[in-house]
Amino acid sequence: NAGVTQTPKFQVLKTGQSMTLQCAQDMNHNSMYWYRQDPGMGLRLIYYSASEGTTDKGEVPNGYNVSRLNKREFSLRLESAAPSQTSVYFCASRSQGRFSNQPQHFGDGTRLSIL
Amino acid sequence: KQEVTQIPAALSVPEGENLVLNCSFTDSAIYNLQWFRQDPGKGLTSLLLIQSSQREQTSGRLNASLDKSSGRSTLYIAASQPGDSATYLCAVFTGNQFYFGTGTSLTVIP
């Protein structure tokens, strides 16, 4: 089982460049999430999509946009990359169970450096 | 805003020792709490999920407890092994979002 797949795994950008991080899940999950992980800060939620066709801001949405392309895919876009966006980005998905007690499943992350 | 704290930030124990990792959260209005393991350079692997109505959950050598009213959870690891070395994170689910602690880095010395 592939689970949650993120591409690319590594990327180096120059300040001002744009790029899109891709995430796909094959578990038929309704909800998908984008996090960033920085040293000493833990994981912080950027955006999430509770179901296909909806997206909502998380804790740190500034400088990012998302698209829930279909039930499988949830992309994260940096329109004009800044050094402060250097981080490890994780995508996660979750089946929205009846009592909302379903675990999250994570991809392996995208390591992004912005010079 | 929900805040999640994990103490200690790092822990080093000899192989075979039983150990407890701690997680505390400020708002008791949670649906569930999830414990994860993260190996260096890797994603998060789910270990245990405790529903808000449960007191504990067990999987193999792992036992997680939840005291929602006091805002605390513990992860108990029995008979630790070098392969348990990793960072352990807890996360609480508030209905829409998950809030994560910063993790405890565990080293088990052979």
PDB file of C-alpha atoms in Angstrom:
ATOM      1  CA  ASN A   1       0.000   0.000   0.000  1.00  0.00           C
ATOM      2  CA  ALA A   2       1.381   3.401  -1.002  1.00  0.00           C
ATOM      3  CA  GLY A   3      -0.591   5.347   1.641  1.00  0.00           C
ATOM      4  CA  VAL A   4       0.257   9.057   1.402  1.00  0.00           C
ATOM      5  CA  THR A   5       2.719  10.027  -1.324  1.00  0.00           C
ATOM      6  CA  GLN A   6       4.443  13.406  -1.456  1.00  0.00           C
ATOM      7  CA  THR A   7       6.462  14.827  -4.313  1.00  0.00           C
ATOM      8  CA  PRO A   8       9.109  16.075  -4.551  1.00  0.00           C
ATOM      9  CA  LYS A   9      11.117  14.760  -1.591  1.00  0.00           C
ATOM     10  CA  PHE A  10      13.677  17.575  -1.762  1.00  0.00           C
ATOM     11  CA  GLN A  11      13.655  21.004  -3.381  1.00  0.00           C
ATOM     12  CA  VAL A  12      15.845  24.089  -3.357  1.00  0.00           C
ATOM     13  CA  LEU A  13      14.331  27.375  -4.479  1.00  0.00           C
ATOM     14  CA  LYS A  14      15.496  30.938  -4.795  1.00  0.00           C
ATOM     15  CA  THR A  15      13.615  33.718  -3.019  1.00  0.00           C
ATOM     16  CA  GLY A  16      10.636  34.816  -5.107  1.00  0.00           C
ATOM     17  CA  GLN A  17      10.270  31.584  -7.052  1.00  0.00           C
ATOM     18  CA  SER A  18       7.027  29.643  -6.945  1.00  0.00           C
ATOM     19  CA  MET A  19       6.367  25.963  -6.660  1.00  0.00           C
ATOM     20  CA  THR A  20       3.680  23.427  -5.885  1.00  0.00           C
ATOM     21  CA  LEU A  21       4.040  20.529  -3.492  1.00  0.00           C
ATOM     22  CA  GLN A  22       1.983  17.517  -4.453  1.00  0.00           C
ATOM     23  CA  CYS A  23       0.223  15.052  -2.172  1.00  0.00           C
ATOM     24  CA  ALA A  24      -1.868  12.024  -3.060  1.00  0.00           C
ATOM     25  CA  GLN A  25      -3.483   9.342  -0.914  1.00  0.00           C
ATOM     26  CA  ASP A  26      -4.904   6.001  -1.970  1.00  0.00           C
ATOM     27  CA  MET A  27      -6.880   5.173   1.186  1.00  0.00           C
ATOM     28  CA  ASN A  28     -10.143   6.848   0.110  1.00  0.00           C
ATOM     29  CA  HIS A  29      -9.802   9.345   2.963  1.00  0.00           C
ATOM     30  CA  ASN A  30     -12.049  12.391   3.140  1.00  0.00           C
ATOM     31  CA  SER A  31      -9.781  14.768   5.037  1.00  0.00           C
ATOM     32  CA  MET A  32      -6.330  15.958   4.071  1.00  0.00           C
ATOM     33  CA  TYR A  33      -3.853  18.261   5.800  1.00  0.00           C
ATOM     34  CA  TRP A  34      -0.688  20.219   5.150  1.00  0.00           C
ATOM     35  CA  TYR A  35       1.773  20.834   7.987  1.00  0.00           C
ATOM     36  CA  ARG A  36       5.183  22.379   8.307  1.00  0.00           C
ATOM     37  CA  GLN A  37       7.735  21.141  10.824  1.00  0.00           C
ATOM     38  CA  ASP A  38      10.419  23.464  12.126  1.00  0.00           C
ATOM     39  CA  PRO A  39      13.012  22.765  14.842  1.00  0.00           C
ATOM     40  CA  GLY A  40      11.635  23.501  18.285  1.00  0.00           C
ATOM     41  CA  MET A  41       8.189  24.398  16.905  1.00  0.00           C
ATOM     42  CA  GLY A  42       6.584  21.021  16.352  1.00  0.00           C
ATOM     43  CA  LEU A  43       4.154  20.489  13.495  1.00  0.00           C
ATOM     44  CA  ARG A  44       1.937  23.424  12.629  1.00  0.00           C
ATOM     45  CA  LEU A  45      -1.124  23.181  10.436  1.00  0.00           C
ATOM     46  CA  ILE A  46      -1.033  25.300   7.284  1.00  0.00           C
ATOM     47  CA  TYR A  47      -4.299  24.341   5.566  1.00  0.00           C
ATOM     48  CA  TYR A  48      -6.698  21.459   5.671  1.00  0.00           C
ATOM     49  CA  SER A  49      -9.490  20.047   3.569  1.00  0.00           C
ATOM     50  CA  ALA A  50     -12.210  18.336   5.586  1.00  0.00           C
ATOM     51  CA  SER A  51     -13.789  16.918   2.437  1.00  0.00           C
ATOM     52  CA  GLU A  52     -13.506  17.173  -1.324  1.00  0.00           C
ATOM     53  CA  GLY A  53     -14.398  20.691  -2.438  1.00  0.00           C
ATOM     54  CA  THR A  54     -13.605  22.428   0.862  1.00  0.00           C
ATOM     55  CA  THR A  55     -10.446  23.998   2.238  1.00  0.00           C
ATOM     56  CA  ASP A  56      -9.788  25.926   5.444  1.00  0.00           C
ATOM     57  CA  LYS A  57      -6.924  27.844   6.974  1.00  0.00           C
ATOM     58  CA  GLY A  58      -4.914  26.373   9.790  1.00  0.00           C
ATOM     59  CA  GLU A  59      -2.501  28.028  12.172  1.00  0.00           C
ATOM     60  CA  VAL A  60       0.036  29.392   9.667  1.00  0.00           C
ATOM     61  CA  PRO A  61      -1.610  29.933   6.238  1.00  0.00           C
ATOM     62  CA  ASN A  62       0.112  33.161   5.174  1.00  0.00           C
ATOM     63  CA  GLY A  63       2.170  32.788   2.002  1.00  0.00           C
ATOM     64  CA  TYR A  64       0.491  29.543   0.949  1.00  0.00           C
ATOM     65  CA  ASN A  65      -2.432  28.435  -1.160  1.00  0.00           C
ATOM     66  CA  VAL A  66      -3.991  25.001  -1.534  1.00  0.00           C
ATOM     67  CA  SER A  67      -6.102  23.094  -4.013  1.00  0.00           C
ATOM     68  CA  ARG A  68      -8.128  19.977  -3.318  1.00  0.00           C
ATOM     69  CA  LEU A  69      -7.998  18.680  -6.869  1.00  0.00           C
ATOM     70  CA  ASN A  70     -10.130  15.604  -6.185  1.00  0.00           C
ATOM     71  CA  LYS A  71     -10.618  13.202  -3.313  1.00  0.00           C
ATOM     72  CA  ARG A  72      -7.110  11.774  -3.719  1.00  0.00           C
ATOM     73  CA  GLU A  73      -5.010  14.877  -4.258  1.00  0.00           C
ATOM     74  CA  PHE A  74      -4.272  17.979  -2.181  1.00  0.00           C
ATOM     75  CA  SER A  75      -1.585  20.399  -3.363  1.00  0.00           C
ATOM     76  CA  LEU A  76       0.213  23.218  -1.561  1.00  0.00           C
ATOM     77  CA  ARG A  77       1.486  26.213  -3.512  1.00  0.00           C
ATOM     78  CA  LEU A  78       4.081  28.795  -2.573  1.00  0.00           C
ATOM     79  CA  GLU A  79       3.479  31.764  -4.853  1.00  0.00           C
ATOM     80  CA  SER A  80       6.594  33.754  -3.946  1.00  0.00           C
ATOM     81  CA  ALA A  81       8.936  31.740  -1.768  1.00  0.00           C
ATOM     82  CA  ALA A  82      10.657  33.407   1.189  1.00  0.00           C
ATOM     83  CA  PRO A  83      13.560  32.117   3.333  1.00  0.00           C
ATOM     84  CA  SER A  84      11.135  31.866   6.294  1.00  0.00           C
ATOM     85  CA  GLN A  85       9.340  29.113   4.385  1.00  0.00           C
ATOM     86  CA  THR A  86      12.380  26.842   4.574  1.00  0.00           C
ATOM     87  CA  SER A  87      10.969  23.831   6.374  1.00  0.00           C
ATOM     88  CA  VAL A  88       9.906  20.227   6.120  1.00  0.00           C
ATOM     89  CA  TYR A  89       6.371  19.945   4.774  1.00  0.00           C
ATOM     90  CA  PHE A  90       4.154  17.003   5.610  1.00  0.00           C
ATOM     91  CA  CYS A  91       0.888  15.964   4.083  1.00  0.00           C
ATOM     92  CA  ALA A  92      -1.535  13.802   6.052  1.00  0.00           C
ATOM     93  CA  SER A  93      -4.900  12.223   5.450  1.00  0.00           C
ATOM     94  CA  ARG A  94      -7.646  10.825   7.597  1.00  0.00           C
ATOM     95  CA  SER A  95     -10.934   9.045   7.170  1.00  0.00           C
ATOM     96  CA  GLN A  96     -13.692  11.111   8.722  1.00  0.00           C
ATOM     97  CA  GLY A  97     -15.284   8.471  10.854  1.00  0.00           C
ATOM     98  CA  ARG A  98     -18.734   8.814  12.328  1.00  0.00           C
ATOM     99  CA  PHE A  99     -17.345   9.819  15.703  1.00  0.00           C
ATOM    100  CA  SER A 100     -14.296  11.578  14.282  1.00  0.00           C
ATOM    101  CA  ASN A 101     -11.985   9.072  15.931  1.00  0.00           C
ATOM    102  CA  GLN A 102      -9.828   8.112  13.020  1.00  0.00           C
ATOM    103  CA  PRO A 103      -6.021   8.402  13.016  1.00  0.00           C
ATOM    104  CA  GLN A 104      -4.008  10.548  10.663  1.00  0.00           C
ATOM    105  CA  HIS A 105      -1.629   8.957   8.181  1.00  0.00           C
ATOM    106  CA  PHE A 106       1.443  10.884   7.066  1.00  0.00           C
ATOM    107  CA  GLY A 107       3.620  11.063   3.998  1.00  0.00           C
ATOM    108  CA  ASP A 108       7.420  11.070   4.207  1.00  0.00           C
ATOM    109  CA  GLY A 109       7.698  14.829   3.799  1.00  0.00           C
ATOM    110  CA  THR A 110       9.168  17.368   1.390  1.00  0.00           C
ATOM    111  CA  ARG A 111      12.357  19.064   2.511  1.00  0.00           C
ATOM    112  CA  LEU A 112      12.290  22.588   1.103  1.00  0.00           C
ATOM    113  CA  SER A 113      15.153  25.075   1.252  1.00  0.00           C
ATOM    114  CA  ILE A 114      14.763  28.655   0.081  1.00  0.00           C
ATOM    115  CA  LEU A 115      17.895  30.642  -0.544  1.00  0.00           C
TER     116      LEU A 115
ATOM    117  CA  LYS B   1      -5.851  28.264  21.451  1.00  0.00           C
ATOM    118  CA  GLN B   2      -4.930  24.694  22.309  1.00  0.00           C
ATOM    119  CA  GLU B   3      -1.335  24.254  23.437  1.00  0.00           C
ATOM    120  CA  VAL B   4       0.351  20.877  23.720  1.00  0.00           C
ATOM    121  CA  THR B   5       3.497  20.344  25.775  1.00  0.00           C
ATOM    122  CA  GLN B   6       5.769  17.321  25.965  1.00  0.00           C
ATOM    123  CA  ILE B   7       8.227  16.800  28.784  1.00  0.00           C
ATOM    124  CA  PRO B   8      11.034  15.877  28.750  1.00  0.00           C
ATOM    125  CA  ALA B   9      12.339  17.144  25.422  1.00  0.00           C
ATOM    126  CA  ALA B  10      14.971  14.410  25.414  1.00  0.00           C
ATOM    127  CA  LEU B  11      15.437  11.178  27.305  1.00  0.00           C
ATOM    128  CA  SER B  12      18.230   8.604  27.346  1.00  0.00           C
ATOM    129  CA  VAL B  13      17.733   5.208  28.995  1.00  0.00           C
ATOM    130  CA  PRO B  14      19.561   1.863  29.085  1.00  0.00           C
ATOM    131  CA  GLU B  15      18.059  -1.019  27.145  1.00  0.00           C
ATOM    132  CA  GLY B  16      15.429  -2.988  29.047  1.00  0.00           C
ATOM    133  CA  GLU B  17      14.194  -0.093  31.148  1.00  0.00           C
ATOM    134  CA  ASN B  18      10.504   0.798  31.341  1.00  0.00           C
ATOM    135  CA  LEU B  19       9.815   4.461  30.622  1.00  0.00           C
ATOM    136  CA  VAL B  20       7.046   7.050  30.544  1.00  0.00           C
ATOM    137  CA  LEU B  21       6.653   9.952  28.149  1.00  0.00           C
ATOM    138  CA  ASN B  22       4.363  12.821  29.068  1.00  0.00           C
ATOM    139  CA  CYS B  23       1.966  14.984  27.082  1.00  0.00           C
ATOM    140  CA  SER B  24      -0.183  17.801  28.452  1.00  0.00           C
ATOM    141  CA  PHE B  25      -2.771  19.995  26.753  1.00  0.00           C
ATOM    142  CA  THR B  26      -4.504  23.171  27.846  1.00  0.00           C
ATOM    143  CA  ASP B  27      -8.066  22.659  26.569  1.00  0.00           C
ATOM    144  CA  SER B  28      -9.836  19.473  27.617  1.00  0.00           C
ATOM    145  CA  ALA B  29     -12.415  19.747  24.805  1.00  0.00           C
ATOM    146  CA  ILE B  30     -10.788  17.123  22.592  1.00  0.00           C
ATOM    147  CA  TYR B  31     -12.168  14.262  20.545  1.00  0.00           C
ATOM    148  CA  ASN B  32      -9.071  12.100  20.715  1.00  0.00           C
ATOM    149  CA  LEU B  33      -5.334  12.052  21.309  1.00  0.00           C
ATOM    150  CA  GLN B  34      -2.850  10.334  19.050  1.00  0.00           C
ATOM    151  CA  TRP B  35       0.734   9.245  19.735  1.00  0.00           C
ATOM    152  CA  PHE B  36       3.218   9.116  16.863  1.00  0.00           C
ATOM    153  CA  ARG B  37       6.761   7.976  16.321  1.00  0.00           C
ATOM    154  CA  GLN B  38       9.108   9.874  13.991  1.00  0.00           C
ATOM    155  CA  ASP B  39      12.449   8.497  12.851  1.00  0.00           C
ATOM    156  CA  PRO B  40      15.116  10.929  11.587  1.00  0.00           C
ATOM    157  CA  GLY B  41      14.316  12.209   8.103  1.00  0.00           C
ATOM    158  CA  LYS B  42      11.038  10.333   7.999  1.00  0.00           C
ATOM    159  CA  GLY B  43       7.350  10.999   8.345  1.00  0.00           C
ATOM    160  CA  LEU B  44       5.182  10.251  11.358  1.00  0.00           C
ATOM    161  CA  THR B  45       3.983   6.746  12.138  1.00  0.00           C
ATOM    162  CA  SER B  46       0.817   6.401  14.191  1.00  0.00           C
ATOM    163  CA  LEU B  47       1.285   4.328  17.354  1.00  0.00           C
ATOM    164  CA  LEU B  48      -1.924   4.672  19.345  1.00  0.00           C
ATOM    165  CA  LEU B  49      -5.118   6.696  19.281  1.00  0.00           C
ATOM    166  CA  ILE B  50      -7.182   7.188  22.429  1.00  0.00           C
ATOM    167  CA  GLN B  51     -10.733   8.412  22.127  1.00  0.00           C
ATOM    168  CA  SER B  52     -11.882  11.064  24.572  1.00  0.00           C
ATOM    169  CA  SER B  53     -14.171   8.517  26.260  1.00  0.00           C
ATOM    170  CA  GLN B  54     -11.329   6.035  26.822  1.00  0.00           C
ATOM    171  CA  ARG B  55      -8.833   5.891  29.670  1.00  0.00           C
ATOM    172  CA  GLU B  56      -6.137   3.839  27.967  1.00  0.00           C
ATOM    173  CA  GLN B  57      -5.107   1.981  24.844  1.00  0.00           C
ATOM    174  CA  THR B  58      -2.523  -0.761  24.420  1.00  0.00           C
ATOM    175  CA  SER B  59      -0.481  -2.078  21.519  1.00  0.00           C
ATOM    176  CA  GLY B  60       2.261  -4.582  22.250  1.00  0.00           C
ATOM    177  CA  ARG B  61       4.803  -2.988  24.602  1.00  0.00           C
ATOM    178  CA  LEU B  62       3.083   0.390  24.371  1.00  0.00           C
ATOM    179  CA  ASN B  63       0.352   1.652  26.653  1.00  0.00           C
ATOM    180  CA  ALA B  64      -1.153   5.109  26.392  1.00  0.00           C
ATOM    181  CA  SER B  65      -3.373   6.650  29.029  1.00  0.00           C
ATOM    182  CA  LEU B  66      -5.596   9.705  28.905  1.00  0.00           C
ATOM    183  CA  ASP B  67      -6.904  11.899  31.706  1.00  0.00           C
ATOM    184  CA  LYS B  68      -8.948  14.410  29.769  1.00  0.00           C
ATOM    185  CA  SER B  69     -10.121  16.428  32.748  1.00  0.00           C
ATOM    186  CA  SER B  70      -6.577  17.174  33.865  1.00  0.00           C
ATOM    187  CA  GLY B  71      -5.272  17.586  30.324  1.00  0.00           C
ATOM    188  CA  ARG B  72      -2.690  14.807  30.476  1.00  0.00           C
ATOM    189  CA  SER B  73      -1.635  11.726  28.577  1.00  0.00           C
ATOM    190  CA  THR B  74       1.247   9.335  29.101  1.00  0.00           C
ATOM    191  CA  LEU B  75       2.907   6.840  26.797  1.00  0.00           C
ATOM    192  CA  TYR B  76       4.401   3.890  28.657  1.00  0.00           C
ATOM    193  CA  ILE B  77       7.032   1.821  26.863  1.00  0.00           C
ATOM    194  CA  ALA B  78       7.877  -1.497  28.480  1.00  0.00           C
ATOM    195  CA  ALA B  79      11.253  -3.215  28.193  1.00  0.00           C
ATOM    196  CA  SER B  80      12.763  -0.596  25.923  1.00  0.00           C
ATOM    197  CA  GLN B  81      14.932  -1.653  22.969  1.00  0.00           C
ATOM    198  CA  PRO B  82      17.481   0.247  20.847  1.00  0.00           C
ATOM    199  CA  GLY B  83      14.976   0.104  17.990  1.00  0.00           C
ATOM    200  CA  ASP B  84      12.635   2.292  20.065  1.00  0.00           C
ATOM    201  CA  SER B  85      15.034   5.210  19.618  1.00  0.00           C
ATOM    202  CA  ALA B  86      13.072   7.932  17.842  1.00  0.00           C
ATOM    203  CA  THR B  87      11.121  11.110  18.523  1.00  0.00           C
ATOM    204  CA  TYR B  88       7.669  10.574  20.000  1.00  0.00           C
ATOM    205  CA  LEU B  89       4.953  13.153  19.388  1.00  0.00           C
ATOM    206  CA  CYS B  90       1.463  13.516  20.736  1.00  0.00           C
ATOM    207  CA  ALA B  91      -1.379  15.342  19.006  1.00  0.00           C
ATOM    208  CA  VAL B  92      -4.885  16.276  20.142  1.00  0.00           C
ATOM    209  CA  PHE B  93      -7.865  16.531  17.806  1.00  0.00           C
ATOM    210  CA  THR B  94     -10.347  19.302  18.557  1.00  0.00           C
ATOM    211  CA  GLY B  95     -12.928  18.525  15.865  1.00  0.00           C
ATOM    212  CA  ASN B  96     -11.305  20.158  12.865  1.00  0.00           C
ATOM    213  CA  GLN B  97      -7.642  20.456  13.635  1.00  0.00           C
ATOM    214  CA  PHE B  98      -4.849  18.515  15.250  1.00  0.00           C
ATOM    215  CA  TYR B  99      -2.445  20.281  17.587  1.00  0.00           C
ATOM    216  CA  PHE B 100       0.979  18.755  18.086  1.00  0.00           C
ATOM    217  CA  GLY B 101       3.518  18.805  20.871  1.00  0.00           C
ATOM    218  CA  THR B 102       7.183  19.391  20.064  1.00  0.00           C
ATOM    219  CA  GLY B 103       8.091  15.802  20.881  1.00  0.00           C
ATOM    220  CA  THR B 104      10.359  13.793  23.156  1.00  0.00           C
ATOM    221  CA  SER B 105      13.575  12.488  21.597  1.00  0.00           C
ATOM    222  CA  LEU B 106      14.247   9.030  23.024  1.00  0.00           C
ATOM    223  CA  THR B 107      17.588   7.245  22.911  1.00  0.00           C
ATOM    224  CA  VAL B 108      17.796   3.661  24.143  1.00  0.00           C
ATOM    225  CA  ILE B 109      21.389   2.678  24.874  1.00  0.00           C
ATOM    226  CA  PRO B 110      22.360  -0.949  24.175  1.00  0.00           C
TER     227      PRO B 110
END
